[in-house]
Amino acid sequence: MLVYVLINVLGISRWLLHLAWSSTGKRCVCGQRRLELMGDSSYDASVFNSIQGSANWVAYFNKPNPELIGAINTAYTVGAIVGGFFFGGPIADYAGRKVGMAVGCAFVIIATFMQTFAPRGGLGTFIGGRVLIGIGQGIALTAGPIYIGELAPPEIRGKIMSFWQMFYSVGSFIAYWITYATKQHKSGLGEWDWKMVVIFQLLVPIIILILLCFLPGTPRWFIQHGGQIDKARASLRKVRDTEQEVEDEILIIREALEYEKEAISSGYSALWKDRSVRKRLLFAAVINAGQQCTGQGTLNTYSTKIYQKIFTDSSQIALINALNATFSILFTLNAAWTVDRFGRKFLLIVGGIGMGICMIIVASVETQTPMVQGVDGPAKSVPVGISIVFLLFLFALFYKPSWGATVWIWTSEVFSMNVRAQAVGMASQTQNVANSILQQFFPTFLNNDGFYAFYFFAGINFLLAAFVWFFIPETRKVTLEEMDTLFGGTNHIEKGGDLLHIEDAHHAYIGD
């Protein structure tokens, strides 16, 4: 999941910004910078799911039971919670968004070596690597979406952030296809059939550490730290079309920061002093936790275990996972043309209802059909197996553009500058709080109750859709500095303009 953050920032920071602007009729400036990176993302989120299907991995670590499997995933998510809650915000705020991503890269590189070369039976070393990757993920997941949100113009912010989730699917795509390839040569690879999947995590963080040197910083961070107007202006000129747009945005940022410093608080105390910030933090925590409770987080981690209840061939399961990841890339692209057209709220509601219906049908089909005796043992009939796979693919079609992409978009854009890094870090890590609980008990839940567990996810999805309908406001095309008005707060731009004695708070005057 760490690489999920890092790749998106590189791919989006200039190339996707320019690409998106071109599609909205603005000047296309793709030629100013070459495409810096397109490739893997969130590779780690799919790694453990993939290697669970390796008999060599199971034997290497002395056949861990379901409780230990849950503990391995919990170690990762606990690390992420610690990283996001306690380190992500301060690092992104005081050292910068790019530094946060670089620190995350360093953690994932160290952790990859720990997992790949853990001694035989040394599950403690493997778990330690999972903890370090979790910490890095928590730090980077705080900096990444903020970086994108602070550089993107409001009218296409959702479109750009939707690529974030798409590259998550690209990471799963790579992880599962590598796994499928190793399954075809497992006799020759031996223990390296799972080590190959793990060690491949090294590639992208190393590339990113190099390329981060060439990316612009965010103008909001520059102005907040020492009033570095010239650096902010230089950064904006790389991702805005006209000088008027650059100066207008600098003015808006200055006004918002002035108001936050004078009337609220320039530090994290606003998290509990400002009623509108508390309200946003609560809503963001609910939808982020809800993202994992939809069932997708569990499917991404345990789809191999789930499919083992339907199919007996491990290569067939690996192929299904790989195809799911492939189609997920296409499914996520739906967010690029819907999120700024129909809005965040619409997608979250439709996605929740669609996922709930899919879960009910999946549970009904699996639990109400008999097992048949196959060559390798009892399994579901081919038509039933195909039906379940189709339904889980349909679930992904609803999830990817809605609760997959849109939750990140909404979370990254609703907080004011003075608390944005810490609030995004805290809110996004409620995903891991929820996920750590689910991952700990889901293997046992699945073993004891089978697909009846999917009725649980169906109910949660319907509740989430209702929550969004009643409580979540629409944020489409609203500037970051004016989000407070949606939650009963004050317009930071206008109030800041009054403090600075600016006549037109939204437009800067550029002399002849």
Coordinates of C-alpha atoms in Angstrom, one line a residue:
M1 CA 0.0 0.0 0.0
L2 CA 3.0 2.4 0.5
V3 CA 3.8 2.2 -3.1
Y4 CA 0.2 3.1 -3.7
V5 CA 1.0 6.6 -2.4
L6 CA 4.4 7.1 -4.0
I7 CA 3.8 6.1 -7.6
N8 CA 0.7 8.2 -7.8
V9 CA 2.5 11.3 -6.7
L10 CA 5.1 10.9 -9.3
G11 CA 2.8 10.0 -12.1
I12 CA 0.3 12.7 -11.3
S13 CA 2.4 15.6 -10.1
R14 CA 3.1 17.0 -13.6
W15 CA 2.0 14.5 -16.3
L16 CA -1.5 13.8 -15.1
L17 CA -2.1 17.5 -14.2
H18 CA -1.2 18.4 -17.7
L19 CA -3.1 15.5 -19.2
A20 CA -6.3 16.4 -17.3
W21 CA -6.0 20.1 -18.2
S22 CA -5.7 19.2 -21.8
S23 CA -9.0 17.3 -21.6
T24 CA -10.8 20.4 -20.1
G25 CA -9.7 22.7 -22.9
K26 CA -6.7 24.3 -21.2
R27 CA -3.3 24.6 -22.7
C28 CA -1.6 21.2 -22.9
V29 CA 2.0 21.5 -21.6
C30 CA 2.9 17.8 -21.7
G31 CA 6.0 18.7 -23.7
Q32 CA 7.5 20.8 -20.8
R33 CA 8.4 17.7 -18.8
R34 CA 8.7 14.1 -19.9
L35 CA 6.5 11.5 -18.3
E36 CA 8.3 10.7 -15.1
L37 CA 6.9 7.4 -14.1
M38 CA 4.0 5.1 -14.9
G39 CA 4.1 1.7 -13.2
D40 CA 3.6 0.0 -9.9
S41 CA 1.5 1.2 -7.0
S42 CA 0.3 -0.3 -3.8
Y43 CA 2.2 -3.4 -4.6
D44 CA 2.5 -4.3 -1.0
A45 CA -1.2 -4.4 -0.4
S46 CA -1.4 -7.4 -2.7
V47 CA 1.8 -9.2 -1.8
F48 CA 0.7 -11.0 1.3
N49 CA -2.5 -12.1 -0.3
S50 CA -0.5 -13.5 -3.2
I51 CA 2.1 -15.4 -1.1
Q52 CA -0.4 -17.0 1.1
G53 CA -1.2 -19.3 -1.8
S54 CA 2.4 -20.5 -1.9
A55 CA 3.0 -23.9 -0.4
N56 CA 6.7 -23.0 -0.1
W57 CA 5.9 -19.9 2.0
V58 CA 3.6 -21.9 4.2
A59 CA 6.3 -24.6 4.8
Y60 CA 9.1 -22.0 5.2
F61 CA 7.3 -20.4 8.2
N62 CA 6.1 -23.7 9.7
K63 CA 2.5 -23.7 8.5
P64 CA 1.1 -20.6 10.4
N65 CA -2.5 -21.1 11.6
P66 CA -5.3 -18.6 10.9
E67 CA -4.6 -16.6 14.0
L68 CA -1.0 -16.1 13.0
I69 CA -2.1 -15.2 9.5
G70 CA -4.3 -12.5 11.0
A71 CA -1.5 -11.4 13.3
I72 CA 0.8 -10.9 10.3
N73 CA -1.7 -8.5 8.7
T74 CA -2.5 -6.8 12.0
A75 CA 1.3 -6.1 12.5
Y76 CA 1.3 -4.2 9.1
T77 CA -1.8 -2.2 10.0
V78 CA -0.7 -1.4 13.5
G79 CA 2.5 0.0 12.0
A80 CA 0.5 2.1 9.6
I81 CA -1.6 3.5 12.4
V82 CA 1.4 4.5 14.4
G83 CA 3.0 6.0 11.3
G84 CA -0.1 7.9 10.3
F85 CA -1.2 9.1 13.7
F86 CA 2.1 10.2 15.2
F87 CA 4.6 10.7 12.4
G88 CA 2.9 11.4 9.1
G89 CA 1.4 14.8 10.0
P90 CA 4.5 16.3 11.7
I91 CA 6.9 15.1 8.9
A92 CA 4.6 16.4 6.1
D93 CA 4.1 19.7 7.9
Y94 CA 7.5 20.5 9.2
A95 CA 9.8 18.8 6.6
G96 CA 7.5 18.9 3.6
R97 CA 5.3 16.6 1.6
K98 CA 8.1 15.3 -0.6
V99 CA 10.2 14.4 2.5
G100 CA 7.3 12.4 3.9
M101 CA 7.2 10.4 0.7
A102 CA 11.0 9.9 0.7
V103 CA 10.9 8.6 4.3
G104 CA 8.2 6.2 3.3
C105 CA 10.4 4.9 0.5
A106 CA 13.3 4.3 2.8
F107 CA 11.1 2.3 5.2
V108 CA 9.7 0.0 2.4
I109 CA 13.2 -0.7 1.1
I110 CA 14.5 -1.8 4.5
A111 CA 11.4 -3.8 5.2
T112 CA 11.5 -5.6 1.8
F113 CA 15.0 -7.0 2.6
M114 CA 13.8 -8.1 6.0
Q115 CA 10.8 -10.0 4.6
T116 CA 12.7 -11.6 1.6
F117 CA 15.7 -12.8 3.6
A118 CA 14.0 -13.7 6.9
P119 CA 15.5 -16.9 8.3
R120 CA 13.6 -20.1 7.9
G121 CA 10.9 -20.3 10.5
G122 CA 11.7 -16.7 11.5
L123 CA 8.2 -15.4 11.3
G124 CA 9.2 -12.7 13.8
T125 CA 11.6 -11.1 11.2
F126 CA 8.9 -11.3 8.6
I127 CA 6.4 -9.7 10.9
G128 CA 8.9 -7.0 11.8
G129 CA 9.2 -6.2 8.1
R130 CA 5.5 -5.9 7.9
V131 CA 5.5 -3.4 10.8
L132 CA 8.1 -1.2 9.1
I133 CA 6.2 -1.2 5.8
G134 CA 3.1 -0.2 7.8
I135 CA 5.0 2.7 9.4
G136 CA 6.2 3.9 6.0
Q137 CA 2.8 3.5 4.6
G138 CA 1.3 5.6 7.3
I139 CA 3.8 8.4 6.8
A140 CA 3.5 8.4 3.0
L141 CA -0.3 8.1 2.9
T142 CA -0.4 11.4 4.8
A143 CA 1.9 13.3 2.4
G144 CA 0.8 11.8 -0.9
P145 CA -2.9 12.9 -1.3
I146 CA -2.1 16.3 0.3
Y147 CA 0.6 16.8 -2.3
I148 CA -1.8 16.1 -5.2
G149 CA -4.7 18.1 -3.7
E150 CA -2.5 21.2 -3.1
L151 CA -1.2 21.2 -6.7
A152 CA -4.5 20.4 -8.5
P153 CA -7.0 23.1 -9.6
P154 CA -10.4 22.6 -8.0
E155 CA -12.3 21.9 -11.2
I156 CA -10.3 18.8 -12.0
R157 CA -9.1 17.8 -8.5
G158 CA -11.3 14.8 -8.4
K159 CA -10.3 13.6 -11.9
I160 CA -6.6 13.8 -10.9
M161 CA -7.1 12.0 -7.6
S162 CA -9.0 9.3 -9.3
F163 CA -5.8 8.2 -10.9
W164 CA -4.5 7.6 -7.4
Q165 CA -6.9 4.7 -7.0
M166 CA -6.2 3.5 -10.6
F167 CA -2.5 3.1 -9.8
Y168 CA -3.5 1.2 -6.7
S169 CA -5.0 -1.3 -9.2
V170 CA -1.8 -1.2 -11.3
G171 CA 0.1 -2.3 -8.2
S172 CA -2.2 -5.2 -7.7
F173 CA -2.0 -6.0 -11.4
I174 CA 1.8 -6.4 -11.2
A175 CA 1.8 -8.3 -8.0
Y176 CA -0.8 -10.9 -9.1
W177 CA 0.7 -11.4 -12.6
I178 CA 4.1 -12.0 -11.0
T179 CA 2.5 -14.5 -8.7
Y180 CA 0.8 -16.2 -11.6
A181 CA 4.1 -16.4 -13.5
T182 CA 5.8 -17.9 -10.5
K183 CA 3.1 -20.5 -10.1
Q184 CA 3.9 -21.7 -13.6
H185 CA 7.5 -22.3 -12.6
K186 CA 7.3 -23.1 -9.0
S187 CA 9.2 -26.4 -9.3
G188 CA 12.2 -24.5 -10.7
L189 CA 12.0 -21.5 -8.4
G190 CA 11.4 -23.4 -5.1
E191 CA 11.3 -20.9 -2.2
W192 CA 11.9 -18.0 -4.7
D193 CA 8.3 -18.5 -5.9
W194 CA 7.2 -16.2 -3.0
K195 CA 10.5 -14.4 -2.5
M196 CA 10.4 -13.1 -6.0
V197 CA 7.0 -11.5 -5.4
V198 CA 8.2 -9.8 -2.2
I199 CA 11.6 -8.5 -3.4
F200 CA 10.0 -6.9 -6.5
Q201 CA 8.8 -4.1 -4.1
L202 CA 12.3 -2.7 -4.2
L203 CA 12.1 -1.4 -7.8
V204 CA 9.7 1.5 -7.5
P205 CA 10.8 3.1 -4.2
I206 CA 14.4 3.3 -5.5
I207 CA 13.2 5.0 -8.6
I208 CA 11.0 7.4 -6.6
L209 CA 13.8 8.4 -4.3
I210 CA 15.7 9.6 -7.4
L211 CA 12.8 11.3 -9.1
L212 CA 11.5 13.1 -6.0
C213 CA 14.5 15.5 -6.4
F214 CA 12.9 16.8 -9.6
L215 CA 9.3 17.4 -8.4
P216 CA 8.0 20.8 -7.4
G217 CA 7.0 21.5 -3.8
T218 CA 3.5 22.6 -3.0
P219 CA 2.8 26.3 -3.0
R220 CA 0.7 26.2 0.2
W221 CA 3.6 24.6 2.1
F222 CA 6.1 27.2 0.8
I223 CA 3.9 30.1 1.9
Q224 CA 3.1 28.6 5.2
H225 CA 6.8 28.0 6.0
G226 CA 8.5 31.4 6.0
G227 CA 6.3 33.1 3.4
Q228 CA 8.4 31.7 0.5
I229 CA 6.3 33.5 -2.2
D230 CA 8.9 33.2 -4.9
K231 CA 9.2 29.4 -4.5
A232 CA 5.4 29.1 -4.4
R233 CA 5.1 31.1 -7.6
A234 CA 7.7 29.0 -9.3
S235 CA 5.9 25.8 -8.3
L236 CA 2.6 27.1 -9.5
R237 CA 4.0 28.2 -12.9
K238 CA 4.8 24.6 -13.6
V239 CA 1.2 23.5 -13.2
R240 CA -1.0 26.6 -14.1
D241 CA -1.7 28.1 -17.5
T242 CA -1.5 31.8 -16.9
E243 CA 0.2 34.3 -14.7
Q244 CA -3.2 35.5 -13.5
E245 CA -4.1 32.0 -12.2
V246 CA -0.7 31.9 -10.4
E247 CA -1.2 35.2 -8.7
D248 CA -4.8 34.6 -7.8
E249 CA -4.0 31.3 -6.1
I250 CA -1.1 32.8 -4.2
L251 CA -3.4 35.5 -3.0
I252 CA -6.0 33.0 -1.9
I253 CA -3.5 30.9 0.0
R254 CA -2.1 34.0 1.8
E255 CA -5.5 35.1 2.8
A256 CA -6.5 31.7 4.2
L257 CA -3.3 31.3 6.1
E258 CA -3.6 34.8 7.6
Y259 CA -7.1 34.1 8.9
E260 CA -6.1 30.6 10.2
K261 CA -3.1 32.2 12.1
E262 CA -5.0 35.1 13.5
A263 CA -8.5 33.8 14.2
I264 CA -8.1 30.0 14.7
S265 CA -4.7 28.5 15.3
S266 CA -1.7 27.8 13.2
G267 CA -1.1 24.5 15.0
Y268 CA -2.9 21.2 15.6
S269 CA -5.0 22.7 18.4
A270 CA -7.7 23.6 15.8
L271 CA -8.4 19.9 15.6
W272 CA -10.3 20.2 18.9
K273 CA -10.9 23.9 19.1
D274 CA -12.7 24.4 15.8
R275 CA -16.2 22.8 15.7
S276 CA -16.2 22.6 11.9
V277 CA -12.8 20.8 11.9
R278 CA -14.0 18.3 14.5
K279 CA -17.1 17.6 12.4
R280 CA -15.0 17.0 9.3
L281 CA -12.6 14.8 11.2
L282 CA -15.5 12.6 12.4
F283 CA -17.0 12.3 9.0
A284 CA -13.7 11.5 7.4
A285 CA -13.0 8.9 10.0
V286 CA -16.3 7.2 9.4
I287 CA -16.0 7.0 5.6
N288 CA -12.3 5.9 5.8
A289 CA -13.1 3.1 8.2
G290 CA -16.1 2.3 6.1
Q291 CA -13.9 1.9 3.0
Q292 CA -12.3 -1.1 4.7
C293 CA -15.6 -2.4 6.0
T294 CA -17.1 -2.6 2.5
G295 CA -15.4 -5.9 2.1
Q296 CA -12.8 -4.8 -0.5
G297 CA -9.9 -4.6 2.0
T298 CA -10.7 -8.2 3.1
L299 CA -11.0 -9.4 -0.5
N300 CA -7.7 -7.8 -1.4
T301 CA -6.0 -9.5 1.5
Y302 CA -7.8 -12.8 1.6
S303 CA -9.1 -13.4 -1.9
T304 CA -6.8 -16.4 -2.2
K305 CA -8.3 -18.0 1.0
I306 CA -11.8 -17.1 -0.2
Y307 CA -11.3 -18.7 -3.6
Q308 CA -9.8 -21.8 -2.1
K309 CA -13.3 -22.5 -0.8
I310 CA -14.5 -22.6 -4.4
F311 CA -11.6 -23.8 -6.5
T312 CA -8.9 -26.4 -5.8
D313 CA -6.2 -25.4 -8.4
S314 CA -3.8 -22.7 -7.0
S315 CA -2.8 -21.6 -10.5
Q316 CA -6.4 -21.0 -11.3
I317 CA -6.8 -18.9 -8.2
A318 CA -3.7 -16.9 -9.1
L319 CA -5.1 -16.3 -12.6
I320 CA -8.4 -15.1 -11.2
N321 CA -6.6 -12.7 -8.9
A322 CA -4.5 -11.4 -11.8
L323 CA -7.6 -10.9 -14.0
N324 CA -9.4 -9.1 -11.2
A325 CA -6.5 -6.7 -10.8
T326 CA -6.5 -6.2 -14.6
F327 CA -10.1 -5.3 -14.8
S328 CA -9.9 -3.1 -11.7
I329 CA -7.7 -0.7 -13.6
L330 CA -10.5 -0.2 -16.1
F331 CA -13.1 0.0 -13.4
T332 CA -11.2 2.8 -11.6
L333 CA -11.0 4.8 -14.8
N334 CA -14.7 5.4 -14.4
A335 CA -14.0 7.8 -11.6
A336 CA -12.0 10.0 -13.9
W337 CA -15.1 11.0 -15.9
T338 CA -17.7 10.7 -13.2
V339 CA -16.3 12.2 -10.0
D340 CA -16.2 15.8 -11.2
R341 CA -19.3 15.4 -13.3
F342 CA -21.7 13.8 -10.9
G343 CA -20.0 14.6 -7.6
R344 CA -18.4 12.7 -4.7
K345 CA -21.7 12.1 -2.9
F346 CA -23.5 10.5 -5.8
L347 CA -20.7 8.0 -6.4
L348 CA -20.4 7.0 -2.7
I349 CA -24.2 6.3 -2.5
V350 CA -24.5 4.4 -5.7
G351 CA -21.3 2.4 -4.9
G352 CA -22.5 1.5 -1.4
I353 CA -25.9 0.2 -2.7
G354 CA -24.3 -1.7 -5.6
M355 CA -21.7 -3.3 -3.4
G356 CA -24.4 -4.3 -0.9
I357 CA -26.5 -6.0 -3.6
C358 CA -23.4 -7.9 -4.9
M359 CA -22.5 -9.2 -1.5
I360 CA -26.0 -10.5 -0.9
I361 CA -26.1 -12.4 -4.2
V362 CA -22.5 -13.8 -3.7
A363 CA -23.4 -15.1 -0.3
S364 CA -26.7 -16.6 -1.5
V365 CA -25.1 -18.3 -4.5
E366 CA -22.3 -19.9 -2.6
T367 CA -24.2 -21.0 0.5
Q368 CA -27.2 -22.4 -1.4
T369 CA -25.4 -24.5 -3.9
P370 CA -23.8 -27.9 -3.3
M371 CA -20.2 -29.0 -3.5
V372 CA -19.3 -31.5 -6.3
Q373 CA -16.5 -34.0 -6.2
G374 CA -13.7 -33.0 -8.6
V375 CA -10.3 -34.5 -9.5
D376 CA -8.5 -32.6 -6.7
G377 CA -11.3 -32.9 -4.2
P378 CA -14.7 -31.3 -3.5
A379 CA -15.3 -27.9 -5.1
K380 CA -18.2 -25.8 -6.5
S381 CA -19.4 -26.7 -10.0
V382 CA -17.9 -24.7 -12.9
P383 CA -21.1 -22.6 -13.5
V384 CA -21.3 -21.7 -9.8
G385 CA -17.6 -20.8 -9.6
I386 CA -17.9 -18.6 -12.7
S387 CA -21.0 -16.9 -11.2
I388 CA -19.2 -16.1 -8.0
V389 CA -16.1 -14.8 -9.7
F390 CA -18.3 -12.6 -12.0
L391 CA -20.2 -11.2 -9.0
L392 CA -16.9 -10.3 -7.2
F393 CA -15.7 -8.6 -10.3
L394 CA -19.0 -6.7 -10.4
F395 CA -18.4 -5.7 -6.8
A396 CA -15.1 -4.3 -7.8
L397 CA -16.8 -2.3 -10.6
F398 CA -18.9 -0.6 -8.0
Y399 CA -16.1 -0.2 -5.4
K400 CA -13.2 1.2 -7.5
P401 CA -14.6 4.5 -8.7
S402 CA -16.7 5.1 -5.5
W403 CA -15.4 3.9 -2.1
G404 CA -12.0 3.2 -3.6
A405 CA -11.2 6.5 -5.3
T406 CA -13.7 8.9 -3.9
V407 CA -13.0 8.4 -0.2
W408 CA -9.4 9.5 -0.8
I409 CA -10.5 12.5 -2.9
W410 CA -13.0 13.7 -0.2
T411 CA -10.5 13.2 2.7
S412 CA -7.7 15.0 1.0
E413 CA -9.7 18.1 0.2
V414 CA -11.9 19.0 3.1
F415 CA -9.4 20.1 5.8
S416 CA -8.0 23.6 6.1
M417 CA -4.2 24.2 5.7
N418 CA -3.4 24.6 9.4
V419 CA -4.5 21.0 10.2
R420 CA -4.5 19.3 6.8
A421 CA -1.5 17.1 7.2
Q422 CA -2.4 15.8 10.7
A423 CA -6.1 15.5 10.0
V424 CA -5.5 13.6 6.7
G425 CA -3.0 11.3 8.5
M426 CA -5.4 10.6 11.3
A427 CA -8.5 10.1 9.2
S428 CA -6.8 7.9 6.6
Q429 CA -5.4 5.7 9.2
T430 CA -8.9 4.8 10.5
Q431 CA -8.8 2.6 7.4
N432 CA -6.1 0.6 9.2
V433 CA -7.8 0.7 12.5
A434 CA -10.9 -0.9 10.9
N435 CA -8.7 -3.2 8.7
S436 CA -6.6 -4.5 11.7
I437 CA -9.8 -5.5 13.5
L438 CA -11.3 -7.2 10.4
Q439 CA -8.0 -9.0 9.4
Q440 CA -7.6 -10.4 12.9
F441 CA -11.0 -12.2 13.0
F442 CA -11.9 -12.6 9.3
P443 CA -9.8 -15.8 8.7
T444 CA -11.6 -17.5 11.7
F445 CA -14.9 -16.0 10.6
L446 CA -14.4 -17.4 7.1
N447 CA -13.4 -20.8 8.4
N448 CA -16.3 -21.1 10.7
D449 CA -19.1 -19.6 8.7
G450 CA -17.9 -19.6 5.1
F451 CA -19.7 -17.2 2.7
Y452 CA -22.3 -16.3 5.3
A453 CA -19.7 -13.7 6.3
F454 CA -20.5 -11.8 3.2
Y455 CA -24.0 -10.9 4.5
F456 CA -22.1 -8.9 7.2
F457 CA -20.4 -6.8 4.5
A458 CA -23.7 -6.3 2.6
G459 CA -25.3 -4.8 5.7
I460 CA -22.4 -2.4 6.3
N461 CA -22.5 -1.2 2.6
F462 CA -26.2 -0.3 2.9
L463 CA -25.5 1.6 6.2
L464 CA -22.6 3.5 4.6
A465 CA -24.8 4.6 1.7
A466 CA -27.4 5.9 4.1
F467 CA -24.7 7.7 6.2
V468 CA -23.4 9.5 3.1
W469 CA -27.0 10.5 2.0
F470 CA -27.7 12.2 5.4
F471 CA -24.4 13.6 6.5
I472 CA -21.7 14.0 3.8
P473 CA -21.8 17.3 1.9
E474 CA -20.8 17.6 -1.8
T475 CA -17.3 19.1 -2.3
R476 CA -17.1 19.1 -6.1
K477 CA -15.3 22.2 -7.5
V478 CA -15.0 23.9 -4.1
T479 CA -11.6 25.5 -3.5
L480 CA -9.5 24.1 -0.6
E481 CA -9.6 27.4 1.2
E482 CA -13.4 27.6 1.1
M483 CA -14.2 24.1 2.3
D484 CA -15.0 25.4 5.9
T485 CA -18.3 26.9 4.7
L486 CA -19.7 23.5 3.9
F487 CA -19.3 22.4 7.5
G488 CA -20.7 25.5 9.2
G489 CA -17.3 27.3 9.3
T490 CA -16.1 30.6 8.0
N491 CA -14.9 31.5 4.5
H492 CA -11.1 31.7 5.1
I493 CA -10.5 33.6 1.9
E494 CA -12.9 36.4 2.6
K495 CA -12.0 36.8 6.2
G496 CA -8.3 36.6 5.4
G497 CA -8.8 39.3 2.7
D498 CA -10.4 41.5 5.4
L499 CA -7.4 41.0 7.7
L500 CA -5.0 41.9 4.8
H501 CA -7.3 44.7 3.6
I502 CA -7.7 43.2 0.2
E503 CA -10.5 44.7 -1.9
D504 CA -11.1 41.6 -4.1
A505 CA -10.3 38.5 -2.1
H506 CA -10.4 36.1 -5.1
H507 CA -8.4 38.0 -7.7
A508 CA -4.9 39.5 -7.6
Y509 CA -4.1 42.7 -9.5
I510 CA -1.3 42.4 -12.1
G511 CA -0.1 45.6 -13.3
D512 CA 0.6 46.4 -17.0

